[in-house]
Structures are given as structure tokens and as C-alpha cells.
PDB file of C-alpha atoms and ligand atoms in Angstrom:
ATOM      1  CA  MET N   1     140.205 101.466 126.297  1.00  0.00           C
ATOM      2  CA  SER N   2     139.230  97.699 126.259  1.00  0.00           C
ATOM      3  CA  ALA N   3     139.058  95.973 129.304  1.00  0.00           C
ATOM      4  CA  ILE N   4     140.549  92.863 127.832  1.00  0.00           C
ATOM      5  CA  SER N   5     142.013  93.339 124.396  1.00  0.00           C
ATOM      6  CA  PHE N   6     143.386  89.457 122.690  1.00  0.00           C
ATOM      7  CA  LYS N   7     145.652  90.557 119.766  1.00  0.00           C
ATOM      8  CA  HIS N   8     146.216  87.973 117.061  1.00  0.00           C
ATOM      9  CA  LEU N   9     146.618  84.842 119.588  1.00  0.00           C
ATOM     10  CA  THR N  10     147.725  81.660 118.541  1.00  0.00           C
ATOM     11  CA  LYS N  11     148.170  78.898 120.622  1.00  0.00           C
ATOM     12  CA  ASN N  12     149.783  75.582 118.947  1.00  0.00           C
ATOM     13  CA  TYR N  13     150.835  71.877 120.267  1.00  0.00           C
ATOM     14  CA  GLY N  14     152.487  70.823 117.067  1.00  0.00           C
ATOM     15  CA  SER N  15     150.323  70.700 113.939  1.00  0.00           C
ATOM     16  CA  LEU N  16     147.134  71.189 116.635  1.00  0.00           C
ATOM     17  CA  PHE N  17     145.578  75.067 116.769  1.00  0.00           C
ATOM     18  CA  ALA N  18     143.948  75.462 120.632  1.00  0.00           C
ATOM     19  CA  LEU N  19     143.617  79.129 118.882  1.00  0.00           C
ATOM     20  CA  ASN N  20     144.558  80.296 115.108  1.00  0.00           C
ATOM     21  CA  ASP N  21     144.985  83.897 115.361  1.00  0.00           C
ATOM     22  CA  VAL N  22     142.299  85.000 117.575  1.00  0.00           C
ATOM     23  CA  SER N  23     141.873  89.234 117.937  1.00  0.00           C
ATOM     24  CA  LEU N  24     139.080  90.438 119.915  1.00  0.00           C
ATOM     25  CA  ASP N  25     138.067  93.671 122.157  1.00  0.00           C
ATOM     26  CA  ILE N  26     136.026  93.237 125.292  1.00  0.00           C
ATOM     27  CA  GLU N  27     135.136  97.235 126.202  1.00  0.00           C
ATOM     28  CA  GLU N  28     134.779  98.135 129.864  1.00  0.00           C
ATOM     29  CA  GLY N  29     131.289  97.515 131.457  1.00  0.00           C
ATOM     30  CA  GLU N  30     130.404  94.452 129.138  1.00  0.00           C
ATOM     31  CA  PHE N  31     128.705  91.060 129.998  1.00  0.00           C
ATOM     32  CA  PHE N  32     130.659  88.925 127.648  1.00  0.00           C
ATOM     33  CA  GLY N  33     130.321  85.593 126.620  1.00  0.00           C
ATOM     34  CA  LEU N  34     132.631  83.151 125.003  1.00  0.00           C
ATOM     35  CA  LEU N  35     130.614  80.244 123.882  1.00  0.00           C
ATOM     36  CA  GLY N  36     131.912  76.901 121.951  1.00  0.00           C
ATOM     37  CA  PRO N  37     131.702  73.309 121.815  1.00  0.00           C
ATOM     38  CA  ASN N  38     134.567  71.317 123.499  1.00  0.00           C
ATOM     39  CA  GLY N  39     137.762  71.861 122.544  1.00  0.00           C
ATOM     40  CA  ALA N  40     137.010  75.295 121.297  1.00  0.00           C
ATOM     41  CA  GLY N  41     139.723  77.087 122.584  1.00  0.00           C
ATOM     42  CA  LYS N  42     137.762  78.762 125.159  1.00  0.00           C
ATOM     43  CA  THR N  43     140.284  77.571 128.143  1.00  0.00           C
ATOM     44  CA  THR N  44     143.250  77.839 126.271  1.00  0.00           C
ATOM     45  CA  LEU N  45     141.978  81.818 125.590  1.00  0.00           C
ATOM     46  CA  ILE N  46     141.331  82.066 129.432  1.00  0.00           C
ATOM     47  CA  SER N  47     144.710  80.420 130.722  1.00  0.00           C
ATOM     48  CA  ILE N  48     146.555  82.582 128.474  1.00  0.00           C
ATOM     49  CA  LEU N  49     144.555  85.760 130.068  1.00  0.00           C
ATOM     50  CA  ALA N  50     145.556  84.186 133.109  1.00  0.00           C
ATOM     51  CA  GLY N  51     149.396  84.284 132.688  1.00  0.00           C
ATOM     52  CA  LEU N  52     149.043  79.833 133.145  1.00  0.00           C
ATOM     53  CA  CYS N  53     149.881  79.403 129.319  1.00  0.00           C
ATOM     54  CA  ARG N  54     152.408  81.102 126.746  1.00  0.00           C
ATOM     55  CA  PRO N  55     150.642  82.221 123.388  1.00  0.00           C
ATOM     56  CA  SER N  56     152.684  80.894 120.224  1.00  0.00           C
ATOM     57  CA  ALA N  57     152.483  84.223 119.063  1.00  0.00           C
ATOM     58  CA  GLY N  58     150.040  87.539 119.805  1.00  0.00           C
ATOM     59  CA  SER N  59     149.342  89.302 122.698  1.00  0.00           C
ATOM     60  CA  VAL N  60     146.803  89.971 125.423  1.00  0.00           C
ATOM     61  CA  GLU N  61     146.277  93.495 127.475  1.00  0.00           C
ATOM     62  CA  VAL N  62     143.917  94.027 130.459  1.00  0.00           C
ATOM     63  CA  MET N  63     143.121  97.339 130.796  1.00  0.00           C
ATOM     64  CA  GLY N  64     146.522  98.488 128.769  1.00  0.00           C
ATOM     65  CA  HIS N  65     148.746  95.978 131.078  1.00  0.00           C
ATOM     66  CA  ASP N  66     150.324  93.071 128.788  1.00  0.00           C
ATOM     67  CA  VAL N  67     149.883  90.112 130.555  1.00  0.00           C
ATOM     68  CA  GLN N  68     153.071  89.021 129.624  1.00  0.00           C
ATOM     69  CA  THR N  69     155.330  91.891 130.011  1.00  0.00           C
ATOM     70  CA  ASP N  70     153.388  93.180 132.969  1.00  0.00           C
ATOM     71  CA  PHE N  71     151.620  90.488 135.026  1.00  0.00           C
ATOM     72  CA  ARG N  72     151.314  91.549 138.072  1.00  0.00           C
ATOM     73  CA  ALA N  73     149.616  95.097 137.000  1.00  0.00           C
ATOM     74  CA  ALA N  74     147.773  93.120 134.270  1.00  0.00           C
ATOM     75  CA  ARG N  75     146.312  89.970 137.514  1.00  0.00           C
ATOM     76  CA  ARG N  76     145.544  92.784 139.940  1.00  0.00           C
ATOM     77  CA  LEU N  77     143.189  93.575 137.704  1.00  0.00           C
ATOM     78  CA  LEU N  78     141.645  90.326 136.900  1.00  0.00           C
ATOM     79  CA  GLY N  79     139.070  87.892 139.371  1.00  0.00           C
ATOM     80  CA  ILE N  80     139.440  84.552 137.533  1.00  0.00           C
ATOM     81  CA  VAL N  81     137.239  81.542 138.458  1.00  0.00           C
ATOM     82  CA  PRO N  82     138.773  78.911 137.232  1.00  0.00           C
ATOM     83  CA  GLN N  83     137.400  75.248 136.002  1.00  0.00           C
ATOM     84  CA  GLU N  84     139.040  73.108 138.833  1.00  0.00           C
ATOM     85  CA  LEU N  85     138.128  72.925 142.245  1.00  0.00           C
ATOM     86  CA  VAL N  86     142.332  73.492 143.580  1.00  0.00           C
ATOM     87  CA  PHE N  87     142.336  74.510 147.595  1.00  0.00           C
ATOM     88  CA  ASP N  88     144.172  73.482 150.750  1.00  0.00           C
ATOM     89  CA  PRO N  89     142.081  71.071 152.270  1.00  0.00           C
ATOM     90  CA  PHE N  90     142.856  72.163 155.926  1.00  0.00           C
ATOM     91  CA  PHE N  91     142.103  75.779 155.339  1.00  0.00           C
ATOM     92  CA  THR N  92     138.762  77.052 156.609  1.00  0.00           C
ATOM     93  CA  VAL N  93     136.514  78.831 153.751  1.00  0.00           C
ATOM     94  CA  ARG N  94     137.547  82.232 155.794  1.00  0.00           C
ATOM     95  CA  GLU N  95     141.477  81.302 155.848  1.00  0.00           C
ATOM     96  CA  THR N  96     141.161  80.530 152.126  1.00  0.00           C
ATOM     97  CA  LEU N  97     139.629  84.059 151.124  1.00  0.00           C
ATOM     98  CA  GLN N  98     142.548  85.706 153.691  1.00  0.00           C
ATOM     99  CA  PHE N  99     144.954  84.012 152.145  1.00  0.00           C
ATOM    100  CA  GLN N 100     143.956  84.903 148.657  1.00  0.00           C
ATOM    101  CA  SER N 101     143.736  88.569 149.723  1.00  0.00           C
ATOM    102  CA  GLY N 102     147.082  87.971 151.643  1.00  0.00           C
ATOM    103  CA  TYR N 103     148.489  87.208 147.734  1.00  0.00           C
ATOM    104  CA  PHE N 104     147.285  90.553 146.420  1.00  0.00           C
ATOM    105  CA  GLY N 105     148.945  92.579 149.842  1.00  0.00           C
ATOM    106  CA  ILE N 106     145.130  93.269 151.366  1.00  0.00           C
ATOM    107  CA  LYS N 107     144.774  93.112 154.886  1.00  0.00           C
ATOM    108  CA  ASN N 108     141.661  94.036 157.140  1.00  0.00           C
ATOM    109  CA  ASN N 109     139.417  92.574 153.995  1.00  0.00           C
ATOM    110  CA  GLY N 110     136.931  90.970 156.580  1.00  0.00           C
ATOM    111  CA  ASP N 111     134.082  93.493 155.989  1.00  0.00           C
ATOM    112  CA  TRP N 112     134.265  92.624 152.180  1.00  0.00           C
ATOM    113  CA  ILE N 113     134.663  88.896 152.527  1.00  0.00           C
ATOM    114  CA  ASP N 114     131.425  88.513 154.795  1.00  0.00           C
ATOM    115  CA  GLU N 115     129.847  90.449 151.971  1.00  0.00           C
ATOM    116  CA  ILE N 116     130.924  87.904 149.354  1.00  0.00           C
ATOM    117  CA  LEU N 117     130.007  85.044 151.634  1.00  0.00           C
ATOM    118  CA  HIS N 118     127.108  86.359 152.301  1.00  0.00           C
ATOM    119  CA  HIS N 119     125.533  86.849 148.734  1.00  0.00           C
ATOM    120  CA  LEU N 120     127.065  83.713 147.637  1.00  0.00           C
ATOM    121  CA  GLY N 121     125.307  81.654 150.570  1.00  0.00           C
ATOM    122  CA  LEU N 122     128.380  80.499 152.355  1.00  0.00           C
ATOM    123  CA  ALA N 123     127.973  82.601 155.701  1.00  0.00           C
ATOM    124  CA  ASP N 124     127.276  79.846 157.661  1.00  0.00           C
ATOM    125  CA  LYS N 125     130.423  78.210 156.234  1.00  0.00           C
ATOM    126  CA  ALA N 126     132.962  80.446 156.952  1.00  0.00           C
ATOM    127  CA  ASN N 127     134.497  78.311 159.578  1.00  0.00           C
ATOM    128  CA  LYS N 128     134.348  74.928 157.553  1.00  0.00           C
ATOM    129  CA  ASN N 129     137.440  73.180 156.416  1.00  0.00           C
ATOM    130  CA  MET N 130     137.288  73.217 152.431  1.00  0.00           C
ATOM    131  CA  ARG N 131     137.375  69.421 152.486  1.00  0.00           C
ATOM    132  CA  ALA N 132     134.111  69.101 154.455  1.00  0.00           C
ATOM    133  CA  LEU N 133     132.481  71.066 151.677  1.00  0.00           C
ATOM    134  CA  SER N 134     130.156  69.860 148.682  1.00  0.00           C
ATOM    135  CA  GLY N 135     131.255  70.003 145.172  1.00  0.00           C
ATOM    136  CA  GLY N 136     128.918  73.014 144.635  1.00  0.00           C
ATOM    137  CA  MET N 137     129.808  74.726 147.829  1.00  0.00           C
ATOM    138  CA  LYS N 138     133.665  74.564 146.851  1.00  0.00           C
ATOM    139  CA  ARG N 139     132.543  76.403 143.291  1.00  0.00           C
ATOM    140  CA  ARG N 140     130.712  78.946 145.266  1.00  0.00           C
ATOM    141  CA  VAL N 141     134.153  79.520 147.528  1.00  0.00           C
ATOM    142  CA  LEU N 142     135.917  79.501 143.819  1.00  0.00           C
ATOM    143  CA  VAL N 143     133.923  82.677 143.106  1.00  0.00           C
ATOM    144  CA  ALA N 144     134.356  84.249 146.089  1.00  0.00           C
ATOM    145  CA  GLN N 145     138.355  83.832 145.975  1.00  0.00           C
ATOM    146  CA  ALA N 146     138.299  85.767 142.155  1.00  0.00           C
ATOM    147  CA  LEU N 147     136.322  88.314 143.967  1.00  0.00           C
ATOM    148  CA  VAL N 148     138.440  89.418 146.933  1.00  0.00           C
ATOM    149  CA  HIS N 149     140.501  91.968 145.686  1.00  0.00           C
ATOM    150  CA  ARG N 150     137.837  93.657 144.066  1.00  0.00           C
ATOM    151  CA  PRO N 151     138.924  93.496 140.473  1.00  0.00           C
ATOM    152  CA  PRO N 152     137.242  95.301 137.655  1.00  0.00           C
ATOM    153  CA  VAL N 153     137.501  92.554 135.062  1.00  0.00           C
ATOM    154  CA  ILE N 154     136.167  89.167 136.350  1.00  0.00           C
ATOM    155  CA  VAL N 155     136.268  86.194 134.159  1.00  0.00           C
ATOM    156  CA  LEU N 156     134.226  82.838 134.910  1.00  0.00           C
ATOM    157  CA  ASP N 157     135.265  79.418 133.173  1.00  0.00           C
ATOM    158  CA  GLU N 158     132.308  77.385 132.777  1.00  0.00           C
ATOM    159  CA  PRO N 159     131.407  78.344 136.825  1.00  0.00           C
ATOM    160  CA  THR N 160     127.528  76.543 136.396  1.00  0.00           C
ATOM    161  CA  ALA N 161     128.906  73.050 135.084  1.00  0.00           C
ATOM    162  CA  GLY N 162     127.731  70.443 137.666  1.00  0.00           C
ATOM    163  CA  VAL N 163     125.631  73.115 140.078  1.00  0.00           C
ATOM    164  CA  ASP N 164     122.479  72.586 141.215  1.00  0.00           C
ATOM    165  CA  VAL N 165     119.855  75.428 139.679  1.00  0.00           C
ATOM    166  CA  GLU N 166     119.700  77.198 143.273  1.00  0.00           C
ATOM    167  CA  LEU N 167     123.620  78.151 143.085  1.00  0.00           C
ATOM    168  CA  ARG N 168     123.057  79.019 139.257  1.00  0.00           C
ATOM    169  CA  GLN N 169     120.488  81.327 140.240  1.00  0.00           C
ATOM    170  CA  SER N 170     121.979  83.178 142.966  1.00  0.00           C
ATOM    171  CA  LEU N 171     125.532  83.382 141.182  1.00  0.00           C
ATOM    172  CA  TRP N 172     123.912  85.078 138.015  1.00  0.00           C
ATOM    173  CA  LYS N 173     122.171  87.468 140.432  1.00  0.00           C
ATOM    174  CA  PHE N 174     125.132  88.188 142.326  1.00  0.00           C
ATOM    175  CA  ILE N 175     127.090  88.417 139.072  1.00  0.00           C
ATOM    176  CA  SER N 176     124.801  90.391 137.123  1.00  0.00           C
ATOM    177  CA  ARG N 177     124.986  92.967 140.427  1.00  0.00           C
ATOM    178  CA  LEU N 178     128.597  93.475 140.024  1.00  0.00           C
ATOM    179  CA  ASN N 179     128.118  93.959 136.001  1.00  0.00           C
ATOM    180  CA  GLN N 180     125.710  96.447 137.047  1.00  0.00           C
ATOM    181  CA  GLU N 181     127.749  98.547 139.377  1.00  0.00           C
ATOM    182  CA  GLY N 182     130.252  98.906 136.437  1.00  0.00           C
ATOM    183  CA  HIS N 183     132.489  95.653 136.377  1.00  0.00           C
ATOM    184  CA  THR N 184     133.302  93.693 133.115  1.00  0.00           C
ATOM    185  CA  ILE N 185     132.225  90.187 133.058  1.00  0.00           C
ATOM    186  CA  VAL N 186     133.401  87.334 130.717  1.00  0.00           C
ATOM    187  CA  LEU N 187     131.711  83.977 130.844  1.00  0.00           C
ATOM    188  CA  THR N 188     132.576  80.927 128.902  1.00  0.00           C
ATOM    189  CA  THR N 189     130.193  78.541 128.540  1.00  0.00           C
ATOM    190  CA  HIS N 190     128.620  75.686 126.235  1.00  0.00           C
ATOM    191  CA  TYR N 191     125.222  76.667 126.706  1.00  0.00           C
ATOM    192  CA  LEU N 192     123.495  79.498 124.396  1.00  0.00           C
ATOM    193  CA  GLU N 193     120.411  79.872 126.671  1.00  0.00           C
ATOM    194  CA  GLU N 194     122.705  80.566 129.646  1.00  0.00           C
ATOM    195  CA  ALA N 195     124.806  82.949 127.334  1.00  0.00           C
ATOM    196  CA  GLN N 196     121.539  84.845 126.050  1.00  0.00           C
ATOM    197  CA  GLU N 197     120.090  85.275 129.123  1.00  0.00           C
ATOM    198  CA  LEU N 198     123.245  87.147 130.660  1.00  0.00           C
ATOM    199  CA  CYS N 199     125.243  88.364 127.919  1.00  0.00           C
ATOM    200  CA  GLY N 200     125.085  91.578 125.851  1.00  0.00           C
ATOM    201  CA  ARG N 201     127.815  90.339 123.226  1.00  0.00           C
ATOM    202  CA  ILE N 202     128.995  86.828 122.108  1.00  0.00           C
ATOM    203  CA  ALA N 203     132.043  85.506 120.679  1.00  0.00           C
ATOM    204  CA  MET N 204     131.468  81.837 119.287  1.00  0.00           C
ATOM    205  CA  LEU N 205     134.833  79.995 118.987  1.00  0.00           C
ATOM    206  CA  LYS N 206     135.241  76.816 116.960  1.00  0.00           C
ATOM    207  CA  LYS N 207     138.733  74.815 116.336  1.00  0.00           C
ATOM    208  CA  GLY N 208     140.536  77.555 117.702  1.00  0.00           C
ATOM    209  CA  GLN N 209     138.820  80.780 115.379  1.00  0.00           C
ATOM    210  CA  ILE N 210     135.934  82.990 116.454  1.00  0.00           C
ATOM    211  CA  VAL N 211     133.365  82.059 113.994  1.00  0.00           C
ATOM    212  CA  ALA N 212     130.782  84.727 114.900  1.00  0.00           C
ATOM    213  CA  LEU N 213     131.165  87.606 116.805  1.00  0.00           C
ATOM    214  CA  ASP N 214     127.408  89.840 117.621  1.00  0.00           C
ATOM    215  CA  THR N 215     125.618  91.176 119.848  1.00  0.00           C
ATOM    216  CA  THR N 216     123.014  88.287 121.504  1.00  0.00           C
ATOM    217  CA  ALA N 217     119.666  89.707 119.924  1.00  0.00           C
ATOM    218  CA  ASN N 218     121.642  89.623 116.501  1.00  0.00           C
ATOM    219  CA  LEU N 219     123.335  86.062 116.885  1.00  0.00           C
ATOM    220  CA  LEU N 220     120.520  84.464 118.411  1.00  0.00           C
ATOM    221  CA  ALA N 221     118.476  85.834 114.957  1.00  0.00           C
ATOM    222  CA  ARG N 222     121.317  84.326 112.841  1.00  0.00           C
ATOM    223  CA  VAL N 223     120.996  81.139 114.763  1.00  0.00           C
ATOM    224  CA  ASN N 224     117.587  80.924 113.985  1.00  0.00           C
ATOM    225  CA  ASN N 225     117.811  81.785 110.424  1.00  0.00           C
ATOM    226  CA  SER N 226     120.703  79.299 109.921  1.00  0.00           C
ATOM    227  CA  GLN N 227     118.362  76.605 111.814  1.00  0.00           C
ATOM    228  CA  THR N 228     115.348  77.328 109.044  1.00  0.00           C
ATOM    229  CA  LYS N 229     117.855  77.181 106.636  1.00  0.00           C
ATOM    230  CA  ASP N 230     119.736  74.204 108.137  1.00  0.00           C
ATOM    231  CA  GLY N 231     123.430  76.151 107.764  1.00  0.00           C
ATOM    232  CA  ASP N 232     126.095  76.676 109.482  1.00  0.00           C
ATOM    233  CA  LEU N 233     126.544  80.109 111.765  1.00  0.00           C
TER     234      LEU N 233
HETATM  235  P1  ATP P 301     135.858  72.428 126.869  1.00  0.00           P
HETATM  236  O1  ATP P 301     134.466  73.227 126.409  1.00  0.00           O
HETATM  237  O2  ATP P 301     136.052  71.009 126.756  1.00  0.00           O
HETATM  238  O3  ATP P 301     136.838  73.243 128.298  1.00  0.00           O
HETATM  239  P2  ATP P 301     137.624  74.549 125.592  1.00  0.00           P
HETATM  240  O4  ATP P 301     137.071  75.174 124.212  1.00  0.00           O
HETATM  241  O5  ATP P 301     138.048  74.998 126.577  1.00  0.00           O
HETATM  242  O6  ATP P 301     136.703  73.296 125.485  1.00  0.00           O
HETATM  243  P3  ATP P 301     140.786  74.080 125.285  1.00  0.00           P
HETATM  244  O7  ATP P 301     140.692  72.969 126.595  1.00  0.00           O
HETATM  245  O8  ATP P 301     141.129  75.335 125.129  1.00  0.00           O
HETATM  246  O9  ATP P 301     138.934  74.105 124.873  1.00  0.00           O
HETATM  247  O10 ATP P 301     141.216  73.189 124.290  1.00  0.00           O
HETATM  248  C1  ATP P 301     141.472  73.303 122.761  1.00  0.00           C
HETATM  249  C2  ATP P 301     142.200  72.382 122.080  1.00  0.00           C
HETATM  250  O11 ATP P 301     143.692  72.420 122.756  1.00  0.00           O
HETATM  251  C3  ATP P 301     141.996  71.395 122.196  1.00  0.00           C
HETATM  252  O12 ATP P 301     141.844  70.456 121.134  1.00  0.00           O
HETATM  253  C4  ATP P 301     142.884  70.751 123.376  1.00  0.00           C
HETATM  254  O13 ATP P 301     142.712  69.147 123.438  1.00  0.00           O
HETATM  255  C5  ATP P 301     143.990  70.857 123.277  1.00  0.00           C
HETATM  256  N1  ATP P 301     145.184  71.083 124.334  1.00  0.00           N
HETATM  257  C6  ATP P 301     144.780  71.955 125.450  1.00  0.00           C
HETATM  258  N2  ATP P 301     145.870  71.900 126.396  1.00  0.00           N
HETATM  259  C7  ATP P 301     146.800  71.095 125.514  1.00  0.00           C
HETATM  260  C8  ATP P 301     147.859  70.832 125.969  1.00  0.00           C
HETATM  261  N3  ATP P 301     148.475  71.120 126.783  1.00  0.00           N
HETATM  262  N4  ATP P 301     148.397  69.813 125.456  1.00  0.00           N
HETATM  263  C9  ATP P 301     147.558  69.297 123.771  1.00  0.00           C
HETATM  264  N5  ATP P 301     147.045  69.793 123.447  1.00  0.00           N
HETATM  265  C10 ATP P 301     146.093  70.639 124.324  1.00  0.00           C
END
């Protein structure tokens, strides 16, 4: 079974097609990269997956559960790290994670929360108010929040935009470990270098369509080839 299956997904705003008939299967256990320039449709794809936005046509399944018709089951399987830093500023870091655990009906999640905080370098911030954290620290909390219910599929929407090298490295070490333990990881990024370091397979999105889908090694060979020929992918 695929971890995520996008089926003929279209999203249009009038004549603008943010997504145009996108079909894509991401298999269980993959570290998958969604690459594309500004406006390519990456966030729209993730928003539909997260149930935040309705497709104009097509459907998405998470491990066989349709996001439109079986949302709670699909959402339970997904850990989503969005781009926006939205928190209750008066919650502490720990309260933020406990609140998120509560959403999924999980009680007594303290040990797992401590482990996440430790791996994300947030242990000493556990009792700080969210409003007192730096942008990079808030981004770490976003990742922690996505993991509280131990989702088998983790989706990160440009998680390293504007964060320092140290966080990048600790974040990727932790996410790679989760992937080795069997979690499916989907990462959106603008950067081929970032995707090539981490992802086994990459889809390139452009103007709402998949223009390339291949293993990272094959895609890099095509990029190098097209650069020498000065062509497009
Ligand atoms: P970025 O890398 O800049 O985050 P992206 O690949 O995530 O870009 P999307 O945010 O999915 O791209 O946007 C795809 C297209 O859909 C863009 O042209 C964008 O302007 C358009 N779009 C997105 N949301 C809306 C909306 N609510 N109303 C109108 N157009 C929208």
C-alpha cells in the first residue's frame, strides 16, 4: 500500500491552476522530496493532504484512507510541519505539545514528549512561553508538534527556510533516524542540494504539474546532462 496516493489532483483559482492533474504515489518507508520553485504548487499539495484546502478535482489517500471522506483516520497517520509559525503565545513549549497530544486523545505522553524535546535541542526550553522563543526555536516546536502522536507519515513543508546550519543538521539527523526506523518522510524544498542529500526519490513540480519523477541519482544525472545541453528537465 502507498503511504500517500495523490490521484488526478487539480486545484484551480479561476483560470490559475495551482495543481493540474497531479498523480503521485509515495511508498511506505520512502524519504521523498517535492521540489519546485515559488508558486509551483508544493504548499497547495500539502494543504490538500492536510485537509486545509479542498481539491477542485481528484483525491488523496493516506495509507488507504481518503482525506476528504475519512479525514480523522488520515490525519491520525500524518505528522505535518507547516510553513507558518502559529502558536498560542501564552502556552509553554510543553503545554503546546500536551495540547496537541490531547487533540489526538493521547494521555500520559510525557516520556515521548521529553524524548522529542531532547532530540530537537529543546529540553531546556520546555517551560518557556512560546512568545519568548526565537524563530528557529519556534520552528523546532513545529516539528515536535508534528511528532507527538508518533505518525507513520511525516510531511515537512520547507522546514529549514530561514534556520541556521546547526538546527538544519540536528533536524535532519533526527528525521533521518525516524526514516531509518520506518517512518515515511515527505519534504518540500526549493533546494536540490538539500533534497539530494536526504531523499531517495524526487518529484519536480512546475506550474502545478510534475515535470520529473525519479530516483535522486537519476534526476541528478538528468540535471547535469541538461545543464551541459543547456536544456530543460
Ligand atoms: P512557495 O515555494 O513559494 O511556497 P509553492 O510551490 O508552495 O510556492 P503554492 O503556494 O502551492 O506554491 O502556490 C501555487 C499557486 O497557487 C501560486 O501561483 C499561488 O499564487 C496560487 N495560490 C495559492 N493559494 C491561492 C489562493 N488562496 N488564491 C489564489 N491563488 C492561490
